[in-house]
Coordinates of C-alpha atoms and ligand atoms in Angstrom, one line a residue:
M1 CA 204.8 -39.8 119.4
D2 CA 208.3 -38.9 120.7
A3 CA 210.6 -42.0 120.8
K4 CA 211.6 -41.2 124.4
L5 CA 208.0 -41.3 125.6
V6 CA 207.4 -44.6 123.7
Y7 CA 210.5 -46.0 125.4
L8 CA 209.3 -45.0 128.9
A9 CA 205.7 -46.3 128.3
V10 CA 206.9 -49.7 127.1
A11 CA 209.5 -49.9 129.9
I12 CA 206.9 -49.2 132.6
A13 CA 204.5 -51.8 131.2
A14 CA 207.2 -54.4 130.8
Y15 CA 208.5 -53.7 134.3
A16 CA 205.0 -54.2 135.9
K17 CA 204.6 -57.5 134.0
W18 CA 208.0 -58.7 135.1
R19 CA 207.4 -57.8 138.8
L20 CA 204.2 -59.8 138.7
I21 CA 205.9 -62.8 137.2
T22 CA 208.8 -62.8 139.6
L23 CA 206.5 -62.3 142.6
V24 CA 204.4 -65.3 141.6
L25 CA 207.2 -67.7 140.4
R26 CA 210.1 -66.6 142.7
P27 CA 212.8 -68.5 140.8
T28 CA 215.7 -69.7 142.8
S29 CA 219.3 -69.5 141.6
S30 CA 222.0 -72.2 142.0
L31 CA 224.3 -69.4 143.3
R32 CA 222.0 -68.6 146.2
H33 CA 224.3 -70.1 148.9
L34 CA 227.5 -68.5 147.6
P35 CA 228.8 -65.7 149.8
G36 CA 228.8 -62.2 148.4
P37 CA 227.8 -58.5 148.9
T38 CA 224.2 -57.4 149.5
S39 CA 222.4 -55.7 146.7
R40 CA 222.3 -51.9 146.4
S41 CA 219.5 -51.4 143.9
W42 CA 216.6 -53.4 142.5
L43 CA 217.5 -52.4 138.9
L44 CA 221.3 -52.5 138.9
G45 CA 222.1 -54.7 141.9
N46 CA 225.8 -54.2 142.6
L47 CA 226.7 -53.3 139.1
R48 CA 227.6 -49.8 140.1
Q49 CA 230.1 -51.0 142.7
L50 CA 231.9 -53.5 140.4
H51 CA 235.1 -51.4 140.6
A52 CA 235.2 -52.7 144.3
S53 CA 235.5 -56.3 143.1
S54 CA 239.1 -56.6 144.4
K55 CA 237.7 -55.6 147.9
W56 CA 235.0 -58.2 147.6
L57 CA 237.6 -60.8 146.6
E58 CA 239.6 -60.1 149.8
H59 CA 236.4 -60.3 151.9
Y60 CA 234.5 -63.2 150.3
G61 CA 237.3 -65.3 148.7
D62 CA 238.3 -66.2 145.2
T63 CA 234.8 -67.2 144.1
F64 CA 231.7 -65.2 145.2
K65 CA 228.3 -64.0 143.9
F66 CA 227.0 -60.4 143.5
K67 CA 223.8 -59.0 142.2
G68 CA 223.5 -58.0 138.5
L69 CA 220.8 -56.6 136.3
L70 CA 217.3 -56.7 138.0
N71 CA 219.0 -58.2 141.1
A72 CA 219.8 -61.5 139.4
D73 CA 222.6 -63.6 141.0
A74 CA 225.9 -63.2 139.1
L75 CA 229.3 -65.0 139.6
C76 CA 232.8 -63.5 140.0
T77 CA 235.9 -65.6 140.2
V78 CA 239.7 -65.3 140.1
D79 CA 240.1 -69.1 140.4
T80 CA 242.4 -70.1 137.5
R81 CA 240.8 -73.5 136.9
A82 CA 237.4 -71.9 136.8
L83 CA 238.6 -69.1 134.4
H84 CA 240.2 -71.7 132.1
H85 CA 236.9 -73.5 132.0
I86 CA 234.8 -70.4 131.3
L87 CA 237.1 -68.9 128.7
N88 CA 237.6 -72.1 126.7
N89 CA 233.9 -73.2 126.7
T90 CA 232.7 -70.6 124.2
T91 CA 229.6 -72.5 123.3
T92 CA 228.4 -72.2 126.9
Y93 CA 229.8 -68.8 127.8
H94 CA 228.8 -65.9 125.4
R95 CA 229.3 -62.2 125.6
P96 CA 226.1 -61.0 127.4
E97 CA 223.3 -59.1 125.7
L98 CA 224.3 -55.8 127.4
A99 CA 227.8 -55.9 126.1
R100 CA 226.7 -57.2 122.6
L101 CA 224.0 -54.6 122.3
G102 CA 226.3 -51.8 123.5
I103 CA 228.9 -52.6 120.9
S104 CA 226.4 -53.1 118.1
E105 CA 224.7 -49.8 118.7
F106 CA 228.2 -48.3 118.3
V107 CA 229.8 -50.1 115.5
G108 CA 227.2 -52.4 113.9
E109 CA 227.2 -56.2 114.0
G110 CA 230.8 -57.1 113.2
L111 CA 233.7 -59.2 114.1
L112 CA 233.6 -58.3 117.7
L113 CA 230.1 -59.7 118.0
A114 CA 230.4 -62.9 116.0
E115 CA 230.0 -65.8 118.4
G116 CA 231.6 -69.0 117.5
E117 CA 234.9 -69.5 115.7
R118 CA 234.1 -68.3 112.2
H119 CA 236.4 -65.3 112.2
R120 CA 239.4 -67.3 113.5
Q121 CA 240.5 -68.3 110.0
Q122 CA 241.3 -64.6 109.5
N123 CA 244.0 -64.7 112.1
P124 CA 247.0 -64.4 109.7
A125 CA 246.1 -60.7 109.3
F126 CA 247.2 -60.4 112.9
G127 CA 250.0 -62.9 112.8
P128 CA 253.7 -62.0 113.3
A129 CA 254.6 -61.9 109.6
H130 CA 252.0 -59.2 109.0
V131 CA 252.7 -57.2 112.2
R132 CA 256.3 -57.2 111.1
E133 CA 255.3 -55.4 107.9
L134 CA 253.2 -52.9 109.8
T135 CA 256.0 -51.9 112.2
G136 CA 257.1 -49.0 109.9
I137 CA 253.7 -47.4 110.4
F138 CA 254.0 -47.6 114.2
V139 CA 257.5 -46.1 114.1
Q140 CA 256.4 -43.3 111.6
K141 CA 253.6 -42.2 113.9
A142 CA 255.8 -42.4 117.0
N143 CA 258.2 -40.1 115.3
E144 CA 255.4 -37.7 114.3
I145 CA 254.5 -37.3 118.0
S146 CA 258.2 -36.5 118.9
V147 CA 258.4 -33.9 116.2
A148 CA 255.0 -32.3 117.2
R149 CA 256.0 -32.1 120.9
D150 CA 259.6 -31.1 120.4
R151 CA 258.9 -27.4 120.6
E152 CA 256.5 -27.5 123.6
M153 CA 258.1 -26.9 127.1
A154 CA 254.8 -26.4 129.0
P155 CA 253.0 -29.5 130.5
I156 CA 251.3 -31.4 127.8
D157 CA 248.6 -34.2 127.9
V158 CA 250.5 -37.2 126.7
L159 CA 247.3 -39.2 126.6
D160 CA 245.9 -36.9 124.0
G161 CA 249.0 -37.3 121.8
L162 CA 249.1 -41.1 122.2
S163 CA 245.4 -41.4 121.5
K164 CA 245.9 -39.4 118.2
A165 CA 248.9 -41.6 117.2
T166 CA 247.1 -44.9 117.8
L167 CA 244.0 -43.6 115.9
D168 CA 246.3 -42.7 113.0
V169 CA 248.0 -46.1 113.2
I170 CA 244.8 -48.1 113.2
G171 CA 243.5 -46.1 110.3
L172 CA 246.6 -46.7 108.2
A173 CA 247.3 -50.3 109.3
G174 CA 243.7 -51.3 109.5
F175 CA 242.4 -50.0 106.2
N176 CA 244.9 -47.7 104.7
Y177 CA 242.9 -44.6 105.7
D178 CA 244.8 -41.6 107.0
F179 CA 243.0 -39.9 109.9
D180 CA 245.9 -37.5 110.1
S181 CA 244.9 -36.5 113.6
L182 CA 248.5 -35.8 114.6
S183 CA 249.0 -33.3 111.8
L184 CA 249.9 -29.8 113.0
D185 CA 247.7 -27.8 110.8
G186 CA 244.7 -28.3 113.1
Q187 CA 242.5 -29.4 110.2
K188 CA 239.9 -32.0 111.2
N189 CA 239.3 -35.2 109.2
E190 CA 235.7 -36.0 108.4
L191 CA 235.9 -39.6 109.7
N192 CA 237.9 -38.6 112.8
E193 CA 235.3 -36.0 113.7
A194 CA 232.4 -38.5 113.3
F195 CA 234.3 -40.9 115.4
S196 CA 234.7 -38.4 118.3
V197 CA 231.0 -37.5 118.2
I198 CA 230.0 -41.2 118.5
F199 CA 232.6 -41.9 121.2
G200 CA 231.3 -38.9 123.2
Y201 CA 227.7 -40.0 122.7
G202 CA 228.5 -43.5 124.0
S203 CA 228.9 -42.4 127.6
S204 CA 225.8 -40.1 127.8
S205 CA 222.1 -40.8 128.2
A206 CA 222.6 -43.4 125.4
S207 CA 223.6 -45.9 128.1
F208 CA 220.2 -45.6 129.8
F209 CA 218.3 -46.3 126.6
K210 CA 220.7 -49.2 125.7
L211 CA 219.9 -50.7 129.2
L212 CA 216.2 -50.4 128.5
R213 CA 216.6 -52.1 125.2
V214 CA 218.4 -55.0 126.9
L215 CA 215.7 -55.4 129.5
F216 CA 212.8 -55.0 127.1
P217 CA 213.6 -56.5 123.7
P218 CA 210.6 -54.9 121.9
L219 CA 212.3 -51.5 122.3
R220 CA 215.1 -52.7 119.9
Y221 CA 212.7 -52.2 117.0
L222 CA 212.5 -48.5 117.8
P223 CA 215.3 -46.2 116.6
M224 CA 217.7 -45.0 119.3
P225 CA 216.7 -41.5 120.4
E226 CA 219.8 -39.7 119.2
T227 CA 220.7 -36.2 118.2
K228 CA 221.0 -34.9 114.6
E229 CA 224.7 -34.7 115.1
V230 CA 225.1 -38.4 116.1
R231 CA 222.8 -39.5 113.2
K232 CA 225.0 -37.5 110.8
A233 CA 228.2 -39.0 112.3
H234 CA 226.8 -42.6 112.0
S235 CA 225.9 -42.0 108.4
I236 CA 229.4 -40.6 107.6
M237 CA 231.0 -43.7 109.2
R238 CA 228.7 -46.0 107.3
R239 CA 229.3 -44.2 104.0
I240 CA 233.1 -44.2 104.3
S241 CA 233.5 -47.7 105.6
T242 CA 231.1 -49.1 102.9
R243 CA 233.1 -47.3 100.2
L244 CA 236.4 -48.6 101.6
V245 CA 235.1 -52.1 101.7
H246 CA 233.8 -51.9 98.1
E247 CA 237.0 -50.3 96.8
K248 CA 239.2 -52.9 98.5
K249 CA 237.0 -55.8 97.4
D250 CA 237.2 -54.6 93.8
A251 CA 241.0 -54.2 94.0
A252 CA 241.4 -57.6 95.6
T253 CA 239.1 -59.3 93.1
H254 CA 240.9 -57.8 90.1
K255 CA 244.4 -57.7 91.7
Q256 CA 244.9 -54.4 89.9
G257 CA 248.4 -53.2 89.4
E258 CA 251.6 -54.4 91.0
V259 CA 251.3 -52.3 94.2
H260 CA 249.5 -54.4 96.7
Q261 CA 248.0 -52.9 99.8
R262 CA 248.6 -55.0 103.0
D263 CA 246.2 -53.4 105.4
L264 CA 244.1 -55.6 107.7
L265 CA 240.9 -54.9 105.8
T266 CA 242.5 -55.9 102.4
L267 CA 243.8 -59.1 104.0
L268 CA 240.5 -60.0 105.5
I269 CA 238.7 -59.4 102.2
E270 CA 241.3 -61.5 100.3
A271 CA 240.8 -64.4 102.7
N272 CA 237.0 -63.9 102.3
I273 CA 237.1 -64.1 98.5
D274 CA 239.4 -67.1 98.5
L275 CA 237.6 -69.8 96.5
N276 CA 238.8 -72.5 98.8
L277 CA 236.9 -71.0 101.7
P278 CA 233.6 -72.7 102.4
E279 CA 230.5 -70.4 102.0
S280 CA 229.7 -70.9 105.7
Q281 CA 233.0 -69.2 106.7
R282 CA 232.7 -66.1 104.5
M283 CA 231.8 -62.9 106.1
S284 CA 229.2 -60.3 105.0
D285 CA 230.3 -56.8 104.2
E286 CA 229.2 -55.8 107.6
D287 CA 231.4 -58.4 109.2
V288 CA 234.6 -57.2 107.6
I289 CA 234.1 -53.5 108.1
A290 CA 237.2 -52.3 109.9
R291 CA 235.2 -50.2 112.4
D292 CA 235.7 -53.1 114.9
F293 CA 239.5 -52.5 114.8
L294 CA 239.0 -48.8 115.5
V295 CA 237.0 -49.6 118.6
A296 CA 239.1 -52.4 119.9
G297 CA 242.5 -51.3 119.1
H298 CA 242.7 -47.5 119.5
E299 CA 242.0 -46.4 123.0
T300 CA 243.3 -49.6 124.5
T301 CA 246.8 -49.2 123.1
S302 CA 247.1 -45.5 123.8
S303 CA 246.0 -45.9 127.5
A304 CA 248.4 -48.8 128.0
T305 CA 251.3 -46.7 126.6
A306 CA 250.2 -43.7 128.8
W307 CA 250.4 -46.0 131.8
A308 CA 253.9 -47.1 130.8
L309 CA 255.0 -43.5 130.7
Y310 CA 253.3 -42.8 134.0
A311 CA 255.2 -45.7 135.7
L312 CA 258.5 -44.7 134.1
S313 CA 258.0 -41.0 135.2
I314 CA 257.7 -42.0 138.9
E315 CA 260.7 -44.4 138.6
P316 CA 263.5 -42.3 137.2
D317 CA 266.1 -45.1 137.5
M318 CA 263.9 -47.5 135.4
Q319 CA 263.4 -44.7 132.9
R320 CA 267.1 -44.1 132.6
R321 CA 267.9 -47.8 132.2
L322 CA 265.3 -48.2 129.5
R323 CA 266.6 -45.1 127.6
E324 CA 270.1 -46.5 127.7
E325 CA 268.9 -49.8 126.3
C326 CA 266.9 -48.1 123.5
L327 CA 269.7 -45.6 122.6
A328 CA 272.2 -48.5 122.3
L329 CA 270.2 -49.6 119.2
A330 CA 271.7 -47.4 116.5
T331 CA 268.6 -46.8 114.5
D332 CA 265.6 -44.5 114.6
D333 CA 263.6 -46.9 112.5
P334 CA 263.7 -50.3 114.3
T335 CA 262.2 -53.4 112.9
M336 CA 259.8 -55.6 114.8
D337 CA 262.6 -58.1 115.5
E338 CA 264.9 -55.4 116.8
L339 CA 262.3 -54.1 119.1
N340 CA 261.5 -57.6 120.3
E341 CA 265.2 -58.2 121.1
L342 CA 265.3 -55.4 123.8
P343 CA 264.8 -57.3 127.1
Y344 CA 264.2 -54.4 129.4
L345 CA 261.6 -52.8 126.9
E346 CA 259.9 -56.2 126.9
A347 CA 259.8 -56.4 130.7
V348 CA 258.5 -52.8 131.0
V349 CA 255.7 -53.5 128.5
R350 CA 254.8 -56.7 130.3
E351 CA 254.8 -55.1 133.8
T352 CA 252.7 -52.2 132.5
L353 CA 250.1 -54.5 130.9
R354 CA 250.0 -56.6 134.1
L355 CA 249.6 -53.7 136.5
H356 CA 247.5 -51.4 134.3
P357 CA 245.4 -53.5 132.0
P358 CA 243.3 -51.2 129.7
L359 CA 240.2 -53.3 130.3
N360 CA 239.8 -54.1 134.0
N361 CA 236.8 -56.5 133.7
T362 CA 234.9 -58.4 131.1
V363 CA 231.7 -60.5 131.2
R364 CA 230.2 -63.6 129.9
E365 CA 226.7 -65.1 130.1
T366 CA 225.8 -68.8 130.3
V367 CA 223.6 -70.0 127.5
K368 CA 223.0 -73.3 129.3
D369 CA 223.3 -74.8 132.8
D370 CA 226.9 -75.7 133.7
I371 CA 229.2 -76.9 136.4
I372 CA 232.5 -75.0 136.9
P373 CA 235.4 -76.8 138.4
L374 CA 237.5 -74.9 141.0
S375 CA 241.2 -75.3 142.0
K376 CA 240.4 -73.7 145.4
P377 CA 237.1 -74.9 147.1
Y378 CA 234.7 -72.4 148.6
V379 CA 232.7 -72.5 151.8
D380 CA 229.0 -71.6 151.3
V381 CA 226.9 -69.5 153.6
R382 CA 225.8 -72.7 155.4
G383 CA 229.4 -73.8 156.1
K384 CA 229.4 -76.5 153.3
V385 CA 232.6 -76.9 151.2
H386 CA 232.3 -77.2 147.4
D387 CA 235.0 -78.0 144.8
H388 CA 232.8 -76.7 141.9
V389 CA 230.1 -74.1 141.3
K390 CA 226.7 -75.0 139.7
I391 CA 225.5 -72.3 137.5
D392 CA 222.2 -71.7 135.7
K393 CA 221.5 -70.8 132.1
G394 CA 221.3 -67.0 131.7
T395 CA 223.7 -66.2 134.6
M396 CA 226.3 -63.4 134.2
V397 CA 229.9 -64.2 134.9
Q398 CA 232.3 -61.4 135.8
I399 CA 236.0 -61.9 134.7
P400 CA 238.0 -59.6 136.9
I401 CA 241.0 -59.0 134.6
M402 CA 242.8 -56.5 136.8
A403 CA 242.2 -58.5 140.1
V404 CA 243.8 -61.6 138.6
N405 CA 246.7 -59.6 137.2
R406 CA 247.3 -58.0 140.7
S407 CA 246.5 -61.0 142.8
K408 CA 249.0 -61.4 145.7
A409 CA 248.3 -65.2 145.8
I410 CA 249.5 -65.4 142.1
W411 CA 252.2 -62.7 142.0
G412 CA 253.5 -62.5 145.6
E413 CA 253.3 -59.8 148.3
D414 CA 254.7 -57.1 145.9
A415 CA 252.0 -57.7 143.3
L416 CA 250.8 -54.1 143.5
E417 CA 254.3 -52.7 142.8
F418 CA 255.7 -51.8 139.3
K419 CA 258.7 -54.2 139.0
P420 CA 259.8 -55.1 135.5
E421 CA 262.5 -57.4 137.0
R422 CA 259.8 -59.8 138.2
W423 CA 259.7 -61.1 134.6
D424 CA 263.2 -62.5 135.0
K425 CA 261.6 -65.3 137.0
V426 CA 257.8 -65.8 136.6
P427 CA 256.3 -67.4 139.7
E428 CA 254.9 -70.9 139.3
T429 CA 251.5 -69.8 140.4
A430 CA 251.3 -67.4 137.5
Q431 CA 251.9 -70.2 135.0
R432 CA 248.4 -71.4 135.8
V433 CA 246.7 -68.1 134.6
P434 CA 244.8 -69.0 131.4
G435 CA 245.8 -65.8 129.6
T436 CA 246.7 -65.8 126.0
W437 CA 249.9 -63.8 126.5
A438 CA 252.5 -63.6 129.3
N439 CA 250.6 -65.3 132.1
M440 CA 248.2 -62.4 132.5
M441 CA 244.5 -61.8 131.7
T442 CA 245.1 -58.4 129.9
F443 CA 244.2 -59.8 126.4
L444 CA 242.0 -62.5 128.0
G445 CA 242.4 -66.2 127.1
G446 CA 240.7 -69.0 125.1
P447 CA 239.3 -68.8 121.6
R448 CA 237.7 -65.3 122.1
S449 CA 240.7 -63.6 123.4
C450 CA 242.2 -60.4 121.7
I451 CA 243.3 -61.1 118.2
G452 CA 245.2 -57.8 118.0
Y453 CA 247.6 -58.4 120.8
R454 CA 250.8 -58.8 118.7
F455 CA 249.8 -55.7 116.8
S456 CA 249.4 -53.8 120.1
L457 CA 252.6 -55.0 121.7
V458 CA 254.8 -54.0 118.8
E459 CA 252.9 -50.7 118.5
M460 CA 253.5 -50.0 122.2
K461 CA 257.2 -50.9 121.9
A462 CA 257.6 -48.6 118.9
L463 CA 256.0 -45.7 120.7
I464 CA 257.9 -46.2 123.9
F465 CA 261.2 -46.8 122.1
T466 CA 260.9 -43.5 120.1
L467 CA 259.6 -41.4 122.9
I468 CA 262.0 -42.5 125.6
R469 CA 264.9 -41.8 123.3
A470 CA 263.6 -38.3 122.5
F471 CA 262.4 -37.1 125.9
E472 CA 262.8 -37.3 129.7
F473 CA 259.4 -37.7 131.2
E474 CA 258.2 -36.0 134.4
L475 CA 254.7 -36.0 135.8
A476 CA 253.3 -32.4 135.9
V477 CA 251.1 -33.2 138.9
P478 CA 251.7 -35.1 142.2
K479 CA 251.6 -38.8 141.5
E480 CA 248.8 -39.2 144.1
D481 CA 246.6 -37.0 141.9
V482 CA 246.6 -39.6 139.1
T483 CA 243.9 -42.3 139.2
R484 CA 242.0 -44.4 136.7
Q485 CA 238.8 -43.4 135.0
N486 CA 235.9 -45.6 136.0
A487 CA 235.0 -46.4 132.4
S488 CA 235.3 -49.4 130.0
V489 CA 238.9 -48.4 129.1
Q490 CA 241.0 -47.5 132.1
R491 CA 242.4 -44.2 131.1
P492 CA 244.4 -42.0 133.5
I493 CA 242.4 -39.1 135.0
L494 CA 243.2 -36.5 137.7
R495 CA 241.4 -36.6 141.1
S496 CA 241.7 -32.8 141.1
A497 CA 240.0 -32.4 137.7
M498 CA 237.6 -35.3 137.2
D499 CA 235.2 -33.0 135.3
K500 CA 237.9 -32.5 132.6
G501 CA 237.9 -36.2 131.6
S502 CA 240.9 -38.4 131.0
Q503 CA 244.3 -36.8 130.8
L504 CA 248.0 -37.3 131.8
P505 CA 249.8 -34.0 132.0
M506 CA 253.6 -34.4 131.8
L507 CA 256.7 -32.2 131.3
L508 CA 258.7 -33.5 128.3
K509 CA 262.4 -32.4 128.3
P510 CA 264.1 -33.1 125.0
Y511 CA 266.9 -35.6 125.8
Q512 CA 270.3 -34.0 125.0
R513 CA 272.0 -37.1 123.5
T514 CA 268.9 -37.7 121.3
R515 CA 268.9 -34.0 120.2
H516 CA 272.5 -34.5 119.2
I517 CA 271.5 -37.5 117.1
L518 CA 268.6 -35.6 115.7
L519 CA 270.7 -32.7 114.6
E520 CA 273.0 -35.1 112.8
D521 CA 270.1 -36.8 111.2
S522 CA 268.6 -33.8 109.4
H523 CA 265.3 -35.4 108.3
Y524 CA 263.8 -34.7 111.8
I525 CA 264.5 -31.0 111.6
Q526 CA 262.0 -28.9 109.7
Ligands
HEM601 C1 246.7 -53.0 124.8 C2 245.8 -53.1 123.9 C3 244.7 -54.1 123.8 C4 244.1 -54.7 124.9 C5 244.4 -54.6 126.4 C6 243.0 -55.6 124.3 C7 242.2 -56.4 125.1 C8 241.2 -57.2 124.6 C9 240.3 -58.0 125.3 C10 240.4 -58.2 126.9 C11 239.5 -58.6 124.5 C12 238.4 -59.6 124.9 C13 237.1 -58.9 125.2 C14 236.0 -59.8 125.6 O1 235.9 -60.8 125.0 O2 235.3 -59.4 126.5 C15 239.8 -58.2 123.1 C16 239.1 -58.6 122.0 C17 239.4 -58.1 120.7 N1 240.5 -57.3 120.4 FE1 241.8 -56.4 121.7 N2 243.0 -55.4 123.0 C18 244.0 -54.6 122.6 C19 244.3 -54.2 121.4 C20 243.7 -54.6 120.2 C21 244.1 -54.2 118.8 C22 245.3 -53.3 118.5 C23 243.2 -54.7 118.0 C24 243.1 -54.7 116.5 C25 243.9 -54.1 115.7 C26 242.3 -55.5 118.8 C27 241.3 -56.3 118.3 C28 240.4 -57.0 119.0 C29 239.3 -57.8 118.5 C30 238.9 -57.8 117.0 C31 238.7 -58.5 119.6 C32 237.5 -59.4 119.5 C33 238.0 -60.8 119.3 C34 236.9 -61.8 119.3 O3 235.8 -61.5 119.5 O4 237.2 -63.0 119.1 N3 242.6 -55.4 120.1 N4 240.9 -57.3 123.2

């Protein structure tokens, strides 16, 4: 029988059974007296309106409930004490089944999915010493974008260029694989093609079948109904990544030759075959496969950089000031330390990541009952005041990254404005945000926060440094036309062309002084 029909039959039967059980048992949730919006749908509750969570925060306060999958009560909070508790108790708060399954369908069970702390010993691969070594790759790809765009005077989609650059970077830095997506010859790379097919598929009807698989676990034993093209793309990804892992394992075991590759995959494998590492901490081949890095580190960094260029294009004075600072450094090939010593570049990157976090929300699910302490008590629907929230096992907890980053209570009345100078004096209220970096939630906090944040910061700096020296940026559309795509990564999109997907059209005018430098420095001229 067709897999889609089997899916529907099992789903209908399971739904009928579930309805019967809930009607008879009527379980009550510990969150039932918490204020919050009313449900919009029996299946998805308020999940479709989650982008409105900042409005809910204004209306219901810092801690409120909403309805999640199958109308179950879910919690949302910007309370910094509560967030600290949730993010640091990784044995109680896990990534929920929906997020876990969504990722595993996409990349396989890997680092992103490993609960517990076992991957933490791998952190040196993402430490400052190694990121310093990788800076040359970031700068090289930033220069390739400049060269590629140098001859185009018509509006171009900077998001597209940045996305190709960050894919190339993660390929080279992650596992010494050249996607070569920035190359001008238009030739497509096999792995790059497979990757775009799978990315495209992720947002289609696949989501519906993934949801069914979360609700009705028996369906997970059935293959996903996917097209021939997607199946082929998955098999290409598997074949190439398995080959890479084997080659690198072999090289790492025999330490062949003098030339030693320093990509992330090699470093992870080396740590894994270290005889001093207990068996329990080693990873299977699947665990180390670098596809995780592709998913986690590619679109996030390109979107963040695109938002930085957007902010600078509507603030010409800031753009000028940043360009002057970057041009004052007399090199086209800066090191990590040189980039980190540019104070205005640092402030622009911080302000971009605060105001435009690439991931605007994330979720956790409780695996046991818990009590969450609050710094600001809430008043329940019966008028009672509470300084903690009782929460049941199996409850979804929404972590509103963007709402915390943009909170007026934390950042002041001008929280919604792009102001790099705010970083000269960080408000005391912001010091309580439990974020891993710069008093913001962008990379999250606690043991399961982003391990690639240093990588990403230096990559963003290298891209902005190179591009702002080479071009003057101007939006090719009215600024009001630019909004953020309602998707897992917050890419820019045009209100007037939502059907065209994410894009950021800009006019790039080669900067005269840079051109002068480029002409002197003939390696840029082909
Ligand atoms: C601006 C760029 C980036 C942002 C905003 C970002 C943000 C995040 C966030 C919010 C999480 C936690 C997700 C959750 O638990 O729900 C995360 C996890 C992760 N990120 Fe990033 N990330 C960025 C770049 C990168 C890069 C460049 C890499 C790798 C090269 C990377 C690798 C990872 C990995 C492996 C995890 C999972 C960590 C774990 O499960 O313990 N990220 N990232």
